[in-house]
Amino acid sequence: MPRPRRSAAAKAVKYNDDPLSDEVDDEDAALTDAGESASGASSSRKGGVHKAQDDEAWSQGDDSDDAPARKKARTSTSSSSTKGKGTSKGKSKGKGRAGKLSAFLAMPLDILVEISRHLDPPSLLSMSRANKMMRGVFAHRSAAPIWAIVRGNVDLPQLEATDLSEMQLASLVFERNCHLCGRGRASIVDYALRVRWCKKCQRANLDNQSRIRRKVEDLHVNAFECSPFTFHSLSGYNSGKNPYYCTPDVERISAQLYEVEGKAPKKPRKAKKKKSKKRKYEDEDDESDEEVMDEDDVAKLEAFVKQRHDIVAASQRDAVALVKWERSSITARRESGDAARQAREEAIRQKLLALGYSDADCIINPYSSVWNLVDQPTKLTNSIWTRISPKIIEHVEAQKKRRIASETASRCRIRHAAVQGRYELLLAAEKGEAYLTFPSPSMFAALPSVEPFWVPEGATLTDDAWAAALPAILDEVKLARRAIKVGYARNIVKVLVEAGAPIAAALVKKLEPSETAPVRPIGVLRDAAENHDMVRFGFSSLDLADTADHVGDAELDALFSRLSATFLSTKYNDSKLEHFPDIHRVLRDNRRAADVSDAVLPTVCFVKEVLDILKRTSLPDDRSSRRKLERLGPVFRCHGCDPERLDYDPFYFGRGARASDRSENLYWSDMMEHVTSRHRDTYMQRYMSPHIKHSEIRLSTSTYPPVPLQQPVPARKPATPFVPSRDPSSIEDDELEAWFDAASSDKPSTSGDIELEPVDDELEVADYELEAWYTASRFGDESTTTIADDEFEAWFDEASVDDPTAVGDDELEAWLADTGLDGPPSFADDDIGAWLDAAV
């Protein structure tokens, strides 16, 4: 639905109408009407807005308003509110407004003109619309020199074309109202067409010659050559090739051409009836008479066409000059805005310096939360500073605190490096086990006797001070060695006890940790610094008083001499099992803290399998057994390992093939490498995942049961035979399923056809139901066993039952209830006999 035009736009004269009279009054009226049209609704054309036949999917920018802004309703004045009452004599209707502007209106005209000479075009436009007196002064032809001076104030170029006045030029360049519909904030302007319009009006009225001919009937033959044109199309594809016109302008110029010729445009031709030859010749004579023009009309038409040719050519040159000025004006405004922003930033910096902040604190990051308060093109006044200063000062204070902390940490880093040099000298002097158990650099720097040399601000490290403190430092190093050793022993003894390794209960009790707070913790000064940048020096937790003096060194050495007392060290994706104190040395040389908690402990299943291997080979749980296991040769295999896993594991990408990548026929060293690399998620506590399939380290020369033997379950009572109330073959599947649901949930069944019995009673069930019962009875929900019929048959063939050739489901259940033993989660045929021999 077309938008209704404003009344002001409908009454306004077109902004680029050429005055046809040389009279001064006519020219003044045109200037006055131009001022009115520029104030709001701006030059509505007689032809109206032509709707586009095809809605273009592209645009060149437009404002966000769909309709022109409404004019504010005029509020009632004191004179109107007293209507009907007696008004005092001599008071006019607009007395209130006249009183406010009385001093301004009483100003001499010379002073008013002098003030207007120093304005810019937008200000003078607003001034000319203040009242009728101002409009009469500045919309008059005699005000053209004032407009020229104001135009020069902004370096706006003078136009060569004569169809646009100074006031109309100012309205075209600086105002944002659509010239066709009056909508505000129209951002599209074409200086060649002398029109500013919104996106909708541009789509509806910017056409080429062929489309205009289809829209406008009986167009004058000279209309296009006399109309302004542009080479900017809607799509931009044909820019610079084909001319485009404003349809209302072409329609208006066509009407002016017909007016100059002295005749009206022809009406659309209608279908003619068949006439006689005589009548046809008379009509042709009449038409030939109408087409004849006298010499005066021809001269007027030629003069008008020549005038329009000059205006169109001049408008093209003016468009180039205006576009160049607009670009330079945008650049100048941007540079002016940047200068104003820099001036405001400098003013804020001077304010902060006056408050006592340093230059480093006054630098505000563009990504900070207060940058929008600084980066403004507005001059910093006292009122603005009073409003924005609290947030800026708060930001600067936080920035100052961070700077001080960073500088403190930097100075602390220098002192810490000096302490590390002393540490390297002490470490190089150690030999043997003393070298292996020497604390890590971060742990050494956190000792109570070492911290005062680098943590406090202003601390100094001299040779004399270090020599005086060296005995105390060595004593603390000795305590740290003992505390580290006790920590490793506590961690490994927990795993060994859970795995069932033979360990003295007295040793376990002695190694129980104390629940009290650390008596002599390290890193006290560093933790009290309240500086987050201190984290870069590492955080090691150790209690120098936790030395377990009641535990002898021989007991601890015996514990660590076990083959099963191993730890995992990881370096550049290369895992390796280490014993103490080698594990501490590896962590110290490759980690910053080397705390006791950095060592990765083995899982209980790993320790059990190692102990089982030692038992089967009749070797003691001692480190010396590692060489003996290696001498056995490639007799170890990883049962349950997936050999295809290596091809899809990105952990091994680009590493190259190794002997430990196989799962069988491995040496002991290759098997340990295989375990730590391929099965870390199974055998190492830090990486353990409950969803990974469990593998098992085995000897290929020994016979293993299908699964490790479980504790025997209490024997079940013999089941009484169950006789169904009707033929089992007639029971439907849904009824059987309902029976099992009721039996498992202890809820009464609503079925009257099936006689419910306890779950222990036998019932003819399907294979998958038997499998579910068998799994839940022994292994619970965690088991994922699958038992096939052929495995059951083979199992009973070798079992000592009365009739192994014909075994039914109820007999199987009765046999299991008598023996009190349940089947394994998974087994092979060759392992059935060995399992039954041990079970029955």
XYZ file of N, CA and C in Angstrom, residues 216-438:
669
model
N 5.599 5.699 -18.672
C 5.041 7.002 -19.045
C 4.596 6.939 -20.500
N 3.349 7.227 -20.732
C 2.812 7.209 -22.092
C 2.973 8.580 -22.744
N 3.134 8.570 -24.057
C 3.251 9.782 -24.864
C 4.375 10.670 -24.338
N 5.575 10.094 -24.202
C 6.736 10.835 -23.727
C 7.284 11.670 -24.868
N 7.730 12.879 -24.562
C 8.274 13.775 -25.580
C 9.561 13.192 -26.138
N 9.800 13.435 -27.408
C 10.972 12.848 -28.072
C 12.264 13.418 -27.504
N 12.239 14.639 -26.966
C 13.449 15.263 -26.421
C 13.536 15.153 -24.904
N 12.682 14.331 -24.301
C 12.627 14.294 -22.832
C 13.929 13.747 -22.234
N 14.487 12.698 -22.806
C 15.676 12.084 -22.222
C 16.909 12.959 -22.372
N 17.058 13.615 -23.543
C 18.246 14.439 -23.716
C 18.192 15.710 -22.887
N 17.009 16.085 -22.400
C 16.885 17.284 -21.579
C 16.835 16.967 -20.086
N 16.874 15.696 -19.696
C 16.742 15.312 -18.292
C 18.106 14.924 -17.740
N 18.376 15.230 -16.468
C 19.634 14.786 -15.842
C 19.663 13.264 -15.735
N 20.830 12.686 -15.802
C 20.982 11.235 -15.783
C 22.201 10.879 -14.927
N 22.298 9.603 -14.633
C 23.421 9.073 -13.856
C 23.799 7.717 -14.415
N 25.007 7.316 -14.125
C 25.484 6.003 -14.565
C 25.511 4.988 -13.425
N 24.916 5.321 -12.297
C 24.881 4.422 -11.148
C 23.543 3.687 -11.129
N 23.595 2.392 -11.382
C 22.381 1.594 -11.368
C 22.128 1.034 -9.978
N 20.960 0.411 -9.824
C 20.640 -0.200 -8.535
C 21.566 -1.363 -8.226
N 21.805 -2.196 -9.218
C 22.638 -3.372 -8.990
C 24.121 -3.064 -9.035
N 24.488 -2.012 -9.769
C 25.894 -1.697 -9.926
C 26.573 -2.434 -11.053
N 25.855 -3.349 -11.734
C 26.472 -4.135 -12.801
C 26.719 -3.296 -14.062
N 25.818 -2.397 -14.359
C 25.936 -1.601 -15.587
C 26.423 -0.188 -15.299
N 27.062 0.012 -14.166
C 27.531 1.357 -13.833
C 28.584 1.803 -14.850
N 28.412 3.025 -15.331
C 29.337 3.587 -16.302
C 29.025 3.243 -17.733
N 27.967 2.457 -17.987
C 27.644 2.051 -19.361
C 26.336 2.666 -19.829
N 25.245 2.386 -19.130
C 23.929 2.849 -19.551
C 23.447 3.953 -18.619
N 22.806 4.985 -19.176
C 22.287 6.066 -18.326
C 20.987 5.645 -17.637
N 20.801 6.164 -16.428
C 19.589 5.933 -15.646
C 19.030 7.286 -15.259
N 17.689 7.351 -15.197
C 16.995 8.617 -14.980
C 16.068 8.501 -13.781
N 15.707 9.661 -13.267
C 14.663 9.739 -12.256
C 13.339 9.913 -12.977
N 12.445 8.966 -12.864
C 11.202 8.967 -13.648
C 10.370 10.233 -13.441
N 10.173 10.729 -12.212
C 9.416 11.989 -12.080
C 10.079 13.157 -12.794
N 11.435 13.223 -12.823
C 12.120 14.294 -13.522
C 11.867 14.212 -15.030
N 11.954 13.006 -15.580
C 11.721 12.837 -17.013
C 10.279 13.202 -17.356
N 9.349 12.813 -16.514
C 7.938 13.139 -16.758
C 7.703 14.638 -16.695
N 8.397 15.298 -15.730
C 8.223 16.755 -15.608
C 8.845 17.490 -16.789
N 10.034 17.057 -17.220
C 10.679 17.708 -18.373
C 9.852 17.498 -19.630
N 9.249 16.313 -19.775
C 8.404 16.053 -20.942
C 7.206 16.996 -20.958
N 6.608 17.226 -19.782
C 5.483 18.162 -19.722
C 5.930 19.572 -20.055
N 7.138 19.982 -19.614
C 7.629 21.319 -19.947
C 7.895 21.458 -21.442
N 8.395 20.383 -22.057
C 8.631 20.445 -23.507
C 7.320 20.620 -24.273
N 6.305 19.893 -23.855
C 5.008 20.074 -24.515
C 4.460 21.474 -24.270
N 4.720 22.008 -23.091
C 4.224 23.361 -22.782
C 4.926 24.401 -23.638
N 6.248 24.196 -23.859
C 6.991 25.125 -24.709
C 6.471 25.051 -26.139
N 6.130 23.850 -26.600
C 5.577 23.705 -27.943
C 4.201 24.314 -28.066
N 3.544 24.537 -26.952
C 2.221 25.141 -26.979
C 1.107 24.161 -27.197
N 1.305 22.893 -26.871
C 0.248 21.913 -27.021
C 0.392 20.868 -25.915
N -0.719 20.243 -25.653
C -0.758 19.239 -24.590
C -0.277 17.903 -25.129
N 0.189 17.053 -24.270
C 0.617 15.721 -24.744
C -0.556 14.927 -25.294
N -0.245 14.087 -26.244
C -1.272 13.277 -26.869
C -1.807 12.255 -25.902
N -3.096 11.999 -26.067
C -3.721 10.976 -25.238
C -3.467 9.596 -25.847
N -3.574 8.575 -25.061
C -3.376 7.226 -25.621
C -4.373 6.943 -26.725
N -3.873 6.354 -27.777
C -4.722 6.053 -28.925
C -5.649 4.904 -28.597
N -6.885 5.030 -29.089
C -7.874 3.986 -28.897
C -8.117 3.271 -30.218
N -8.759 2.151 -30.115
C -9.066 1.379 -31.329
C -10.042 2.170 -32.219
N -9.678 2.358 -33.482
C -10.494 3.156 -34.401
C -11.414 2.246 -35.211
N -12.592 2.805 -35.489
C -13.547 2.082 -36.320
C -13.186 2.253 -37.793
N -13.683 1.347 -38.582
C -13.389 1.398 -40.008
C -14.145 2.560 -40.645
N -13.400 3.369 -41.353
C -14.008 4.558 -41.965
C -13.898 4.463 -43.481
N -14.639 5.324 -44.084
C -14.586 5.376 -45.546
C -13.289 6.035 -45.983
N -12.953 5.875 -47.241
C -11.714 6.445 -47.751
C -11.744 7.962 -47.673
N -12.899 8.576 -47.932
C -12.992 10.029 -47.880
C -12.760 10.538 -46.474
N -13.383 9.878 -45.483
C -13.209 10.283 -44.086
C -11.762 10.051 -43.636
N -11.123 8.961 -44.151
C -9.741 8.664 -43.775
C -8.809 9.753 -44.260
N -9.031 10.245 -45.500
C -8.170 11.300 -46.018
C -8.374 12.593 -45.264
N -9.603 12.882 -44.815
C -9.842 14.100 -44.039
C -9.124 14.046 -42.699
N -9.124 12.882 -42.022
C -8.426 12.755 -40.736
C -6.938 12.942 -40.899
N -6.374 12.398 -42.012
C -4.951 12.573 -42.240
C -4.607 14.025 -42.472
N -5.492 14.761 -43.138
C -5.242 16.187 -43.342
C -5.290 16.928 -42.021
N -6.226 16.542 -41.147
C -6.314 17.205 -39.834
C -5.061 16.946 -38.994
N -4.570 15.692 -39.032
C -3.376 15.371 -38.243
C -2.166 16.115 -38.783
N -2.074 16.214 -40.073
C -0.933 16.951 -40.636
C -0.997 18.405 -40.259
N -2.207 18.965 -40.117
C -2.329 20.357 -39.692
C -1.900 20.531 -38.249
N -2.201 19.542 -37.380
C -1.830 19.656 -35.960
C -0.318 19.575 -35.767
N 0.384 18.854 -36.612
C 1.809 18.682 -36.431
C 2.597 19.884 -36.907
N 2.012 20.771 -37.568
C 2.719 21.945 -38.085
C 2.908 22.927 -36.944
N 4.161 23.434 -36.749
C 4.509 24.409 -35.712
C 5.001 25.666 -36.386
N 4.661 26.779 -35.770
C 5.141 28.039 -36.329
C 6.601 28.237 -35.937
N 7.201 29.264 -36.495
C 8.626 29.494 -36.290
C 8.924 29.895 -34.856
N 8.037 30.621 -34.197
C 8.286 31.037 -32.815
C 8.330 29.840 -31.874
N 7.386 28.927 -32.076
C 7.389 27.738 -31.208
C 8.640 26.887 -31.423
N 9.059 26.811 -32.700
C 10.277 26.051 -32.985
C 11.489 26.690 -32.334
N 11.556 28.019 -32.381
C 12.692 28.722 -31.770
C 12.681 28.555 -30.255
N 11.493 28.632 -29.658
C 11.403 28.447 -28.202
C 11.837 27.027 -27.805
N 11.382 26.046 -28.599
C 11.735 24.663 -28.278
C 13.233 24.444 -28.389
N 13.823 24.984 -29.461
C 15.268 24.812 -29.629
C 16.029 25.508 -28.510
N 15.585 26.695 -28.097
C 16.266 27.402 -27.008
C 16.146 26.638 -25.687
N 14.976 26.095 -25.450
C 14.778 25.342 -24.196
C 15.628 24.066 -24.200
N 15.643 23.380 -25.355
C 16.434 22.149 -25.427
C 17.914 22.460 -25.245
N 18.385 23.570 -25.846
C 19.802 23.932 -25.686
C 20.107 24.287 -24.232
N 19.168 25.002 -23.604
C 19.372 25.349 -22.192
C 19.452 24.083 -21.322
N 18.587 23.134 -21.612
C 18.605 21.899 -20.835
C 19.875 21.087 -21.110
N 20.352 21.143 -22.373
C 21.603 20.442 -22.683
C 22.746 20.999 -21.849
N 22.819 22.315 -21.743
C 23.891 22.943 -20.961
C 23.753 22.593 -19.476
N 22.514 22.579 -18.987
C 22.309 22.270 -17.565
C 22.691 20.825 -17.267
N 22.300 19.917 -18.163
C 22.629 18.499 -17.952
C 24.141 18.295 -17.982
N 24.825 18.924 -18.946
C 26.282 18.774 -19.016
C 26.949 19.377 -17.776
N 26.454 20.534 -17.339
C 27.032 21.156 -16.147
C 26.750 20.332 -14.896
N 25.576 19.694 -14.849
C 25.262 18.877 -13.672
C 26.190 17.674 -13.558
N 26.652 17.121 -14.676
C 27.608 16.018 -14.615
C 28.948 16.493 -14.047
N 29.389 17.685 -14.473
C 30.635 18.206 -13.910
C 30.466 18.575 -12.435
N 29.298 19.127 -12.087
C 29.048 19.452 -10.670
C 29.019 18.193 -9.802
N 28.491 17.101 -10.345
C 28.428 15.859 -9.572
C 29.826 15.357 -9.221
N 30.758 15.446 -10.187
C 32.139 15.025 -9.915
C 32.754 15.888 -8.826
N 32.526 17.209 -8.904
C 33.091 18.105 -7.898
C 32.478 17.869 -6.519
N 31.172 17.632 -6.463
C 30.523 17.399 -5.170
C 30.957 16.073 -4.540
N 31.111 15.032 -5.363
C 31.577 13.754 -4.830
C 32.999 13.884 -4.285
N 33.847 14.606 -5.011
C 35.212 14.815 -4.529
C 35.210 15.609 -3.231
N 34.355 16.632 -3.142
C 34.275 17.408 -1.891
C 33.748 16.548 -0.736
N 32.766 15.717 -1.033
C 32.202 14.889 0.026
C 33.246 13.921 0.583
N 34.046 13.327 -0.280
C 35.077 12.414 0.205
C 36.125 13.145 1.017
N 36.560 14.305 0.510
C 37.539 15.069 1.290
C 36.955 15.571 2.595
N 35.654 15.873 2.594
C 35.007 16.315 3.831
C 34.946 15.187 4.853
N 34.647 13.966 4.385
C 34.623 12.824 5.297
C 36.011 12.582 5.892
N 37.035 12.676 5.048
C 38.400 12.500 5.541
C 38.762 13.586 6.548
N 38.351 14.829 6.239
C 38.658 15.926 7.162
C 37.933 15.745 8.488
N 36.673 15.296 8.431
C 35.943 15.069 9.677
C 36.560 13.931 10.488
N 37.018 12.894 9.776
C 37.661 11.789 10.488
C 38.954 12.260 11.152
N 39.753 13.032 10.419
C 40.985 13.535 11.013
C 40.695 14.485 12.168
N 39.665 15.305 11.999
C 39.298 16.201 13.096
C 38.821 15.429 14.313
N 38.047 14.352 14.066
C 37.602 13.528 15.185
C 38.754 12.809 15.877
N 39.732 12.325 15.073
C 40.884 11.671 15.674
C 41.693 12.650 16.513
N 41.827 13.876 16.005
C 42.557 14.875 16.783
C 41.830 15.196 18.091
N 40.489 15.275 18.019
C 39.723 15.549 19.239
C 39.826 14.388 20.221
N 39.852 13.149 19.726
C 39.998 11.993 20.614
C 41.368 11.985 21.286
N 42.398 12.287 20.504
C 43.736 12.340 21.093
C 43.853 13.446 22.128
N 43.225 14.574 21.845
C 43.261 15.673 22.807
C 42.544 15.284 24.099
N 41.430 14.573 23.986
C 40.716 14.133 25.191
C 41.536 13.104 25.959
N 42.177 12.171 25.241
C 43.004 11.188 25.917
C 44.167 11.844 26.644
N 44.776 12.850 26.011
C 45.872 13.560 26.659
C 45.396 14.352 27.868
N 44.204 14.939 27.781
C 43.660 15.675 28.920
C 43.398 14.746 30.107
N 42.880 13.538 29.818
C 42.657 12.569 30.901
C 43.982 12.125 31.499
N 44.998 11.952 30.661
C 46.311 11.555 31.173
C 46.886 12.630 32.088
N 46.720 13.880 31.709
C 47.209 14.974 32.564
C 46.446 15.010 33.895
N 45.173 14.709 33.847
C 44.394 14.657 35.094
C 44.918 13.552 36.016
N 45.219 12.392 35.434
C 45.720 11.277 36.237
C 47.121 11.558 36.772
N 47.961 12.214 35.956
C 49.291 12.561 36.435
C 49.220 13.544 37.594
N 48.239 14.450 37.521
C 48.074 15.411 38.621
C 47.639 14.717 39.910
N 46.991 13.547 39.803
C 46.575 12.797 40.994
C 47.703 11.933 41.558
N 48.875 11.910 40.906
C 50.015 11.181 41.440
C 50.304 9.855 40.772
N 49.623 9.506 39.710
C 49.884 8.251 39.011
C 51.060 8.422 38.052
N 51.714 7.318 37.746
C 52.867 7.354 36.840
C 52.392 7.243 35.395
N 53.344 7.453 34.482
C 53.006 7.366 33.058
C 52.570 5.952 32.673
N 53.174 4.937 33.303
C 52.794 3.555 32.987
C 51.363 3.252 33.410
N 50.906 3.873 34.499
C 49.536 3.640 34.952
C 48.510 4.386 34.110
N 48.931 5.467 33.478
C 47.981 6.302 32.720
C 47.716 5.771 31.321
N 48.422 4.736 30.908
C 48.189 4.146 29.582
C 46.976 3.220 29.684
N 45.900 3.592 29.017
C 44.660 2.822 29.065
C 44.559 1.977 27.810
N 44.387 0.707 28.008
C 44.306 -0.247 26.892
C 43.013 -0.035 26.109
N 43.078 -0.024 24.758
C 41.839 0.115 23.970
C 40.832 -1.002 24.202
N 41.258 -2.136 24.740
C 40.344 -3.243 24.997
C 39.814 -3.232 26.432
N 40.122 -2.208 27.180
C 39.666 -2.137 28.564
C 38.206 -1.705 28.621
N 37.624 -1.809 29.814
C 36.210 -1.496 30.000
C 35.935 0.005 30.020
N 36.958 0.835 30.213
C 36.750 2.291 30.301
C 37.231 3.007 29.053
N 37.604 2.249 28.033
C 38.111 2.906 26.829
C 37.035 3.728 26.140
N 35.784 3.295 26.228
C 34.709 4.078 25.605
C 34.519 5.431 26.272
N 34.960 5.581 27.516
C 34.895 6.882 28.185
C 36.039 7.793 27.751
N 37.126 7.191 27.286
C 38.297 7.980 26.875
C 38.233 8.305 25.398
N 37.870 7.339 24.593
C 37.891 7.496 23.137
C 36.608 8.166 22.674
N 36.521 9.473 22.888
C 35.367 10.279 22.485
C 35.863 11.553 21.813
N 35.180 12.023 20.745
C 35.619 13.254 20.081
C 35.123 14.521 20.774
N 34.718 14.400 22.018
C 34.198 15.541 22.765
C 35.279 16.094 23.682
N 35.321 17.386 23.806
C 36.312 18.030 24.670
C 36.026 17.670 26.129
N 37.101 17.412 26.870
C 36.970 17.034 28.274
C 36.746 18.290 29.109
N 35.573 18.418 29.665
C 35.247 19.530 30.555
C 35.256 19.056 31.997
N 35.150 20.001 32.913
C 35.160 19.641 34.333
C 33.953 18.785 34.708
N 32.806 19.108 34.135
C 31.613 18.307 34.444
C 31.746 16.882 33.906
N 32.309 16.736 32.687
C 32.507 15.402 32.131
C 33.513 14.618 32.968
N 34.600 15.261 33.392
C 35.597 14.575 34.211
C 35.020 14.152 35.561
N 34.174 14.988 36.135
C 33.548 14.620 37.405
C 32.668 13.389 37.248
N 32.059 13.241 36.096
C 31.155 12.108 35.870
C 31.907 10.813 35.565
N 32.992 10.881 34.814
C 33.669 9.659 34.371
C 34.894 9.314 35.206
N 35.347 10.212 36.060
C 36.592 9.972 36.803
C 36.522 8.781 37.758
N 35.397 8.494 38.459
C 35.420 7.326 39.374
C 35.749 6.011 38.677
N 35.160 5.762 37.524
C 35.429 4.508 36.821
C 36.854 4.460 36.292
N 37.332 5.581 35.785
C 38.695 5.605 35.243
C 39.711 5.417 36.361
N 39.507 6.074 37.486
C 40.452 5.938 38.601
C 40.436 4.508 39.145
N 39.254 3.895 39.206
C 39.183 2.506 39.657
C 39.959 1.578 38.728
N 39.825 1.812 37.420
C 40.563 0.995 36.458
C 42.068 1.224 36.579
N 42.474 2.470 36.763
C 43.900 2.775 36.873
C 44.479 2.171 38.149
N 43.708 2.170 39.230
C 44.185 1.566 40.477
C 44.421 0.058 40.306
N 43.466 -0.632 39.663
C 43.643 -2.064 39.416
C 44.830 -2.319 38.494
N 44.995 -1.464 37.499
C 46.128 -1.605 36.588
C 47.449 -1.365 37.312
N 47.458 -0.414 38.221
C 48.665 -0.137 39.006
C 49.014 -1.327 39.891
N 48.002 -1.937 40.494
C 48.246 -3.096 41.352
C 48.838 -4.244 40.555
N 48.295 -4.487 39.354
C 48.837 -5.551 38.510
C 50.266 -5.234 38.065
N 50.532 -3.980 37.771
C 51.885 -3.608 37.355
C 52.886 -3.814 38.489
N 52.512 -3.416 39.681
C 53.419 -3.584 40.822
C 53.678 -5.067 41.075
N 52.621 -5.901 40.973
C 52.804 -7.338 41.184
C 53.710 -7.936 40.118
N 53.548 -7.501 38.877
C 54.386 -8.028 37.803
C 55.842 -7.596 37.972
N 56.050 -6.344 38.337
C 57.421 -5.875 38.553
C 58.060 -6.572 39.754
N 57.257 -6.802 40.795
C 57.786 -7.520 41.960
C 58.192 -8.937 41.583
N 57.342 -9.609 40.793
C 57.675 -10.967 40.359
C 58.897 -10.981 39.453
N 59.073 -9.948 38.644
C 60.255 -9.888 37.771
C 61.535 -9.760 38.591
N 61.505 -8.899 39.582
C 62.676 -8.788 40.456
C 62.898 -10.072 41.246
N 61.785 -10.706 41.656
C 61.900 -11.970 42.379
C 62.484 -13.050 41.475
N 62.174 -13.002 40.195
C 62.714 -13.985 39.270
C 64.229 -13.862 39.149
N 64.712 -12.651 39.192
C 66.167 -12.453 39.131
C 66.839 -13.054 40.364
N 66.261 -12.805 41.534
C 66.837 -13.373 42.759
C 66.700 -14.896 42.774
N 65.588 -15.401 42.225
C 65.381 -16.848 42.165
C 66.417 -17.500 41.256
N 66.775 -16.848 40.171
C 67.802 -17.391 39.276
C 69.152 -17.471 39.985
N 69.433 -16.487 40.836
C 70.688 -16.543 41.594
C 70.704 -17.727 42.562
N 69.556 -18.014 43.190
C 69.471 -19.172 44.085
C 69.625 -20.467 43.302
N 69.095 -20.525 42.086
C 69.220 -21.728 41.278
C 70.664 -22.029 40.917
N 71.468 -20.985 40.764
C 72.887 -21.215 40.534
C 73.543 -21.900 41.719
N 73.181 -21.494 42.937
C 73.703 -22.171 44.127
C 73.179 -23.618 44.193
N 71.952 -23.819 43.774
C 71.369 -25.169 43.782
C 72.137 -26.109 42.856
N 72.502 -25.629 41.678
C 73.231 -26.474 40.741
C 74.588 -26.885 41.309
N 75.226 -25.996 42.044
C 76.512 -26.347 42.637
C 76.355 -27.430 43.694
N 75.320 -27.337 44.533
C 75.094 -28.362 45.550
C 74.710 -29.697 44.922
N 73.890 -29.669 43.869
C 73.472 -30.913 43.216
C 74.653 -31.610 42.545
N 75.539 -30.829 41.943
C 76.689 -31.434 41.258
C 77.652 -32.078 42.244
N 77.640 -31.650 43.490
C 78.544 -32.215 44.490
C 78.036 -33.535 45.058
N 76.783 -33.893 44.806
C 76.220 -35.127 45.353
C 76.551 -36.316 44.443
N 76.638 -37.499 45.046
C 76.939 -38.712 44.301
C 75.996 -39.835 44.732
N 75.781 -40.784 43.872
C 75.018 -41.971 44.205
C 73.571 -41.674 44.541
N 73.102 -42.357 45.612
C 71.704 -42.189 46.015
C 71.413 -40.782 46.498
N 72.421 -40.113 47.064
C 72.236 -38.721 47.490
C 71.904 -37.814 46.310
N 72.474 -38.118 45.156
C 72.151 -37.344 43.950
C 70.743 -37.653 43.463
N 70.382 -38.947 43.534
C 69.058 -39.334 43.037
C 67.932 -38.754 43.881
N 68.133 -38.636 45.184
C 67.070 -38.187 46.084
C 67.149 -36.705 46.415
N 68.045 -35.975 45.762
C 68.156 -34.539 46.049
C 66.867 -33.837 45.612
